[in-house]
Tab-separated table of C-alpha atoms in Angstrom:
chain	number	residue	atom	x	y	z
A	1	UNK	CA	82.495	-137.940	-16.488
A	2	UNK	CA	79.617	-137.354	-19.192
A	3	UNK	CA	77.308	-138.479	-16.705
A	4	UNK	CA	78.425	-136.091	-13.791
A	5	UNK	CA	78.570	-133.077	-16.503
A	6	UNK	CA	75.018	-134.003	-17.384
A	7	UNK	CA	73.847	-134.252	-13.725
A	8	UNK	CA	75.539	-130.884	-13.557
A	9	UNK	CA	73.985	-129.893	-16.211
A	10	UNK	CA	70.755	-130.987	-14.928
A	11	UNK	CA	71.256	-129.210	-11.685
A	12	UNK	CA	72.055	-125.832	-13.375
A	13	UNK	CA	69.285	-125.963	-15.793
A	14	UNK	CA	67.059	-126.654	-12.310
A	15	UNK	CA	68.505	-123.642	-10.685
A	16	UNK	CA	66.668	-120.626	-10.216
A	17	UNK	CA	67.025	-118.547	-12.916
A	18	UNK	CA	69.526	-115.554	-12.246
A	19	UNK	CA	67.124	-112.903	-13.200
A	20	UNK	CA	64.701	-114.227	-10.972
A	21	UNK	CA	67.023	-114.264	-8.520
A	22	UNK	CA	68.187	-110.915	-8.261
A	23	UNK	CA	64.793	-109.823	-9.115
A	24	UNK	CA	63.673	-111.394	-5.813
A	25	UNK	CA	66.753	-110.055	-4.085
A	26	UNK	CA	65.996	-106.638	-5.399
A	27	UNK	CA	62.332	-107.257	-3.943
A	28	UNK	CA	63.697	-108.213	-0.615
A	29	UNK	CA	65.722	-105.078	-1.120
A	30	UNK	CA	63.245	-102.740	-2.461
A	31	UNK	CA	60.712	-103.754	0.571
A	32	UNK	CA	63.180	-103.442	3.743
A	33	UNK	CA	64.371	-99.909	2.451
A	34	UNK	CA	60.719	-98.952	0.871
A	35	UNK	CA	60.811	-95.810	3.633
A	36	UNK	CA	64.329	-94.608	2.684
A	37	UNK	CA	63.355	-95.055	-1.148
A	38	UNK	CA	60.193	-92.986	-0.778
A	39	UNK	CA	62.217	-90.237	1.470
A	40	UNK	CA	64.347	-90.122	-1.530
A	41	UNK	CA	61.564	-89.492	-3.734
A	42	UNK	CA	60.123	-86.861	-2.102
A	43	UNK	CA	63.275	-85.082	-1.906
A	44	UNK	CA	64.011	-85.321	-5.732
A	45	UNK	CA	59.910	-83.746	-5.698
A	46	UNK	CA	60.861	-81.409	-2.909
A	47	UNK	CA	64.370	-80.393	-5.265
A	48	UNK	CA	61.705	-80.120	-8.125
A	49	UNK	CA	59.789	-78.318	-6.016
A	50	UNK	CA	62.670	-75.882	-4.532
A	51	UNK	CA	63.776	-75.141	-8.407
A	52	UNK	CA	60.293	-73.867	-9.257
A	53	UNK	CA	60.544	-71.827	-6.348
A	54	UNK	CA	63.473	-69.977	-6.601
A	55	UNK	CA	62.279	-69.439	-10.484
A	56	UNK	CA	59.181	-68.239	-8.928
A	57	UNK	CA	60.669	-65.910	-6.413
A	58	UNK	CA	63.674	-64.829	-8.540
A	59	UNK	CA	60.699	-63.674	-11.060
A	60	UNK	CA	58.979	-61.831	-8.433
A	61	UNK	CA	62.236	-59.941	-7.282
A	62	UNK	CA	62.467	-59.277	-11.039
A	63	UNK	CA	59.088	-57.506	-11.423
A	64	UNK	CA	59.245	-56.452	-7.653
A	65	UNK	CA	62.807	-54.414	-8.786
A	66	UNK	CA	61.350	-53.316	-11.672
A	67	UNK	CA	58.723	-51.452	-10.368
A	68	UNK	CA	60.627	-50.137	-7.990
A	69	UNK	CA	63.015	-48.984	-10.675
A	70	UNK	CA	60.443	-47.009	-12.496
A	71	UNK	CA	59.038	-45.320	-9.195
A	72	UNK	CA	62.291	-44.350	-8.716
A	73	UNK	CA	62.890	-42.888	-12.016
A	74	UNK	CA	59.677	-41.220	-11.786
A	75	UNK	CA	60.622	-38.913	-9.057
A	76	UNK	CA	63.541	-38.149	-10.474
A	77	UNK	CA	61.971	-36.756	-13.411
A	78	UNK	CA	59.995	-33.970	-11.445
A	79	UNK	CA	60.755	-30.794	-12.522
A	80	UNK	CA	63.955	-28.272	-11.619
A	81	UNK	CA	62.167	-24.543	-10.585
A	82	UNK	CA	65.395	-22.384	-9.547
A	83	UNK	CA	64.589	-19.272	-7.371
A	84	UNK	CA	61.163	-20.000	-7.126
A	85	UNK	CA	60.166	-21.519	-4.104
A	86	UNK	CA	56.921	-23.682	-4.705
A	87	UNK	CA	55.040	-25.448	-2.532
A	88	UNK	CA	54.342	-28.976	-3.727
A	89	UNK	CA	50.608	-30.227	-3.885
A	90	UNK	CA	49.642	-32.794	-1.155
A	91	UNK	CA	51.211	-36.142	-1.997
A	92	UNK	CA	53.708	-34.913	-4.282
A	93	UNK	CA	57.561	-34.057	-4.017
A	94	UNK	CA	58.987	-30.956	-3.896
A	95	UNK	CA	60.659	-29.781	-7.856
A	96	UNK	CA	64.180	-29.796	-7.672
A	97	UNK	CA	65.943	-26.595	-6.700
A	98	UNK	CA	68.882	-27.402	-9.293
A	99	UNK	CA	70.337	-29.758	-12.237
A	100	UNK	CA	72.845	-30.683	-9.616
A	101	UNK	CA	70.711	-30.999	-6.838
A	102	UNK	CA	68.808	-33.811	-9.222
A	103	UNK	CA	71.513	-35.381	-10.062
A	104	UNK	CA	73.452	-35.497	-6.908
A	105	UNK	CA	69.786	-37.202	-5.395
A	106	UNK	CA	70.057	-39.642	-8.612
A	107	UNK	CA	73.506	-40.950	-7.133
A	108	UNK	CA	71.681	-41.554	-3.839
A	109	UNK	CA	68.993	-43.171	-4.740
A	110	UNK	CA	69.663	-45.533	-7.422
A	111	UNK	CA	73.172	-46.520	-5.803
A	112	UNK	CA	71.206	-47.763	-3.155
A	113	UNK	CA	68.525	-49.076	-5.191
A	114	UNK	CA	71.259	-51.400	-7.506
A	115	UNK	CA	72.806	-51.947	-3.647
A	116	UNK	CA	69.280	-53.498	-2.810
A	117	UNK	CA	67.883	-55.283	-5.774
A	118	UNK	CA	71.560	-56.545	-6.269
A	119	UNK	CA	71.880	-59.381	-9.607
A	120	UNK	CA	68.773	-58.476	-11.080
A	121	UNK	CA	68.486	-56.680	-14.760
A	122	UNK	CA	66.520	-53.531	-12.800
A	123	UNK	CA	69.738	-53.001	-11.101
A	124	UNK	CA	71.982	-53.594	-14.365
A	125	UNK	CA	69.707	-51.001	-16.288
A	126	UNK	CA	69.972	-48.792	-13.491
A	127	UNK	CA	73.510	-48.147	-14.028
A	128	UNK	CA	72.816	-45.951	-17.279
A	129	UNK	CA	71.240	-43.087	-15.327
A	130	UNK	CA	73.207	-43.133	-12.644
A	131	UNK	CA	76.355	-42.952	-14.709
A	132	UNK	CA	75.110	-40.004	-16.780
A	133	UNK	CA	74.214	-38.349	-13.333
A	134	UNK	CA	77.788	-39.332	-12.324
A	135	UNK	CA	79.324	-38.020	-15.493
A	136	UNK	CA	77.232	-34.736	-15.052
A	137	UNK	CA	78.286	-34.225	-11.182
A	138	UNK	CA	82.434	-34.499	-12.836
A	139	UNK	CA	82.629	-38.232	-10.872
A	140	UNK	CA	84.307	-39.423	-14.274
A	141	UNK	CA	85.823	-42.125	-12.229
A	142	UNK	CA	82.781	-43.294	-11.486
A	143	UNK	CA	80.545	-43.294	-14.342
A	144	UNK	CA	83.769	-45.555	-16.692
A	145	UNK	CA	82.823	-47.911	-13.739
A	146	UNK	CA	79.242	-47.440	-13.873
A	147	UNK	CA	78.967	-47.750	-17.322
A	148	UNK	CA	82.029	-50.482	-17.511
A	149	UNK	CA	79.502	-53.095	-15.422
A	150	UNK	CA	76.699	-52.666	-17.593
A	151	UNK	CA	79.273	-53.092	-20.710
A	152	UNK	CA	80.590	-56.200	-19.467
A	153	UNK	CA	77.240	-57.659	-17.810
A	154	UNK	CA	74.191	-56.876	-20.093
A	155	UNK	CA	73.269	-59.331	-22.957
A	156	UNK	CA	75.518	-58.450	-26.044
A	157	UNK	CA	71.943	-58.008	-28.278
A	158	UNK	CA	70.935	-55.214	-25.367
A	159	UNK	CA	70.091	-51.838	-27.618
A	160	UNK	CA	71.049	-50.152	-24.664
A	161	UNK	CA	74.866	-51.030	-25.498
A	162	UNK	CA	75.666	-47.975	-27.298
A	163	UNK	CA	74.174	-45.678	-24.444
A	164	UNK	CA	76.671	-47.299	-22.108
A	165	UNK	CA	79.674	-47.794	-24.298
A	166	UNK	CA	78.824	-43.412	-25.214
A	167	UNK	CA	78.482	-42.639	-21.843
A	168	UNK	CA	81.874	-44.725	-20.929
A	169	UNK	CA	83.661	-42.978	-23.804
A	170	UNK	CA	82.515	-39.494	-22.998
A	171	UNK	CA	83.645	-39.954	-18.661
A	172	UNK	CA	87.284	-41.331	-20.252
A	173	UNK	CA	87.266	-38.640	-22.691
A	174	UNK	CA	86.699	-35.963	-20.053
A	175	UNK	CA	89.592	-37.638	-18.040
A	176	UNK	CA	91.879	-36.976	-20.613
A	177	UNK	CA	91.789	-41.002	-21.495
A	178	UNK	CA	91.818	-40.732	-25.500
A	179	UNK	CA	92.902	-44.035	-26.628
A	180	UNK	CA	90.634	-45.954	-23.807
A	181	UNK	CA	87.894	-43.534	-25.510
A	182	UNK	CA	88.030	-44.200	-28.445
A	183	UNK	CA	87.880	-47.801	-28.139
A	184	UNK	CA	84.991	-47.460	-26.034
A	185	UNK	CA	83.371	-45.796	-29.398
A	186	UNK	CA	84.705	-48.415	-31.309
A	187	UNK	CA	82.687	-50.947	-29.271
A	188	UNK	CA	79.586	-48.843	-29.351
A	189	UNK	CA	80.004	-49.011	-33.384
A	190	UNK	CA	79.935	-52.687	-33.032
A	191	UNK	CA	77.062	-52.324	-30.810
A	192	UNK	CA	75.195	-50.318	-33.167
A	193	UNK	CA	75.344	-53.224	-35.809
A	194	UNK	CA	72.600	-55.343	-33.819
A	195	UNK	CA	69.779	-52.483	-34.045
A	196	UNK	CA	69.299	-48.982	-35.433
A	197	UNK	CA	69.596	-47.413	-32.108
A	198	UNK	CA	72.357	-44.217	-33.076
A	199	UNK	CA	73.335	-46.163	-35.939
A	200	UNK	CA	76.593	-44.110	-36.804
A	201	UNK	CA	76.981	-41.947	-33.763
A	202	UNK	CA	80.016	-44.251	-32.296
A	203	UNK	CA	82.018	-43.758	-35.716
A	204	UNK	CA	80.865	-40.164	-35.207
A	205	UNK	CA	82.711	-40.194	-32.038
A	206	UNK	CA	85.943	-41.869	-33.030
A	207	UNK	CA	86.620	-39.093	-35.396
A	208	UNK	CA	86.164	-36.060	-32.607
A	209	UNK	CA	88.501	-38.467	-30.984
A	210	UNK	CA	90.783	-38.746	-33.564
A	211	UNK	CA	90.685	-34.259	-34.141
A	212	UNK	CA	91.907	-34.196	-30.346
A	213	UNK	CA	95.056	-36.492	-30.717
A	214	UNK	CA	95.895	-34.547	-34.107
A	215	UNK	CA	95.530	-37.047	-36.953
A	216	UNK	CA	92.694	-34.709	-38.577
A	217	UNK	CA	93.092	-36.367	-41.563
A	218	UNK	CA	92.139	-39.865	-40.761
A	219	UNK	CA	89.521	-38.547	-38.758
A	220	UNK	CA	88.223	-36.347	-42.428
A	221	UNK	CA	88.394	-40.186	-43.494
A	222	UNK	CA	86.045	-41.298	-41.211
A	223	UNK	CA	84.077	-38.498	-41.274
A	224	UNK	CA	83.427	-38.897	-44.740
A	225	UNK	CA	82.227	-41.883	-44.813
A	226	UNK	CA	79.580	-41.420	-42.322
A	227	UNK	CA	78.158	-38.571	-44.380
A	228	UNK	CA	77.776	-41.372	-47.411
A	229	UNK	CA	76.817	-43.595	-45.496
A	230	UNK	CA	74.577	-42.150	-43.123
A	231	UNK	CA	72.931	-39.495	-45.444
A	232	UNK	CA	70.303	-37.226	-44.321
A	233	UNK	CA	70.599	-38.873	-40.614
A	234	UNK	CA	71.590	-37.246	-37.326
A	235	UNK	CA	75.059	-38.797	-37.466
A	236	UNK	CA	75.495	-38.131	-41.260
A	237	UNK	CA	74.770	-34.323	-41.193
A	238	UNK	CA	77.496	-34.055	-37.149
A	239	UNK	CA	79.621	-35.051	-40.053
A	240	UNK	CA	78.468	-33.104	-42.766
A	241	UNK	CA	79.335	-29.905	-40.144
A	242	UNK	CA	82.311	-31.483	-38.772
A	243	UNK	CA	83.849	-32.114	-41.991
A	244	UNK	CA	83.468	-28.292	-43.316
A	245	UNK	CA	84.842	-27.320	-39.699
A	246	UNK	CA	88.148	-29.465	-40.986
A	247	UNK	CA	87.900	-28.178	-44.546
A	248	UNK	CA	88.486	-24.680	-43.144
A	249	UNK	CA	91.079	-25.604	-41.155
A	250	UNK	CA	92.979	-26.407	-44.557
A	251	UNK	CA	92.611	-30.680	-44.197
A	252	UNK	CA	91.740	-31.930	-47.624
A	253	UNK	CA	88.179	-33.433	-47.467
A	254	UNK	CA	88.794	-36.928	-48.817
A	255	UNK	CA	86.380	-39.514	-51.329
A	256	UNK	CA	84.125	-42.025	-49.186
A	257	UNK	CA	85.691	-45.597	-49.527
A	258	UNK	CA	83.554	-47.661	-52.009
A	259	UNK	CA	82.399	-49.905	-48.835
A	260	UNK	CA	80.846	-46.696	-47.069
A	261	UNK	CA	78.749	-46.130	-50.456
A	262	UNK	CA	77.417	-49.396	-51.112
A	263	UNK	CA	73.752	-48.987	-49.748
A	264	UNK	CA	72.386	-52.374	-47.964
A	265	UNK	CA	70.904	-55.255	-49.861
A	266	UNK	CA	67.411	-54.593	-50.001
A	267	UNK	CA	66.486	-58.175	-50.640
């Protein structure tokens, strides 16, 4: 029995050894299916490939929208000359014959401008002027949708975040909408934190909010501590006047809270 397990052992140790083996196999393997192999490889090139080009192209629609974004805008921005008819030079437009003759053309066009260039951030920042034209033409309706895509789809660090969460709160406002509006100018409070971009103007807002649904004096609350903490700025002296407006309507101006007159770490 020692003799046959040796002889066995003898034949096994003679054996090819089982790398070699399915290294030759996979040689065998590798040559009959070389063509399917390098079809394979030229498709993972060719998906390489395709991924560049869509980057490419999706970066040319981006600049391609973009321009056409700002030509856009720049027509819209010709003047308004009421009652004067005037006779554009050659190549120009004609000035608009109204504010609402502007902005009804500022619907048109940059609906179907965000309808064309459809996904790209052109068409996203598009949606601020057309919902302030929307807002101006009494389409309320329209600009809290307007204003609500570019709320929910633009990059939470966009500066442009307190325009649309203003212009949202102002078309809900003018619907009547007070508590939807004044979260809206809570948001654009929070948005304000990122940048300096109306710094104050959404807290501002909260207490005109607050005036219309009758609790004045939370709103002199607010409004004081803007004026503390906003000082000499746009939003500190709207408060500075709104306060006095409340004062002589017999609401007791109240003391800033300590956190609205700690000025920030200048370290």
């Amino acid at each position: 029995m020692a003799e046959k397990s040796e002889k066995m052992t003898k034949q096994e140790l003679s054996a090819p050894d089982a790398f070699q083996l399915y290294g030759a196999e996979a040689s065998d393997w590798l040559m009959k299916r070389s063509q399917i192999i390098s079809t394979v490889a030229v498709v993972l090139v060719v998906g390489g490939l395709i991924a560049a080009l869509v980057q490419y192209f999706n970066n040319r629609s981006e600049e391609a929208a973009a321009k056409q974004l700002g030509q856009t805008l720049e027509s819209l921005e010709r003047p308004v000359v009421e009652g004067v008819p005037l006779q554009p030079a050659a190549g120009e437009l004609p000035p608009f014959k109204s504010e609402k003759e502007r902005d009804e053309t500022t619907v048109t066009e940059l609906t179907k401008f965000r309808t064309d260039h459809k996904g790209t951030d052109a068409a996203l920042t598009a949606a601020l002027p057309l919902g302030k034209a929307q807002y101006r033409l009494g389409n309320y309706d329209g600009a809290v949708a307007t204003f609500g895509e570019y709320t929910k789809d633009a990059p939470k660090s966009s500066p442009l975040l307190t325009a649309a969460y203003e212009g949202q709160g102002y078309a809900q406002e003018a619907k009547g909408q007070l508590d939807q509006a004044l979260e809206s100018f809570k948001q654009m409070s929070k948005a304000e934190a990122s940048g300096e971009f109306m710094q104050g103007m959404g807290q501002y807002h909260q207490a005109r909010i607050l005036v219309a649904q009758g609790k004045k004096d939370e709103a002199a609350q607010l409004l004081a501590d803007l004026k503390a903490s906003q000082g000499n700025a746009a939003a500190g002296r709207l408060a500075t006047e709104r306060l006095a407006v409340l004062a002589a309507q017999g609401v007791k101006v109240p003391e800033p809270t300590p956190a609205a007159t700690q000025k920030p770490d200048a370290g």
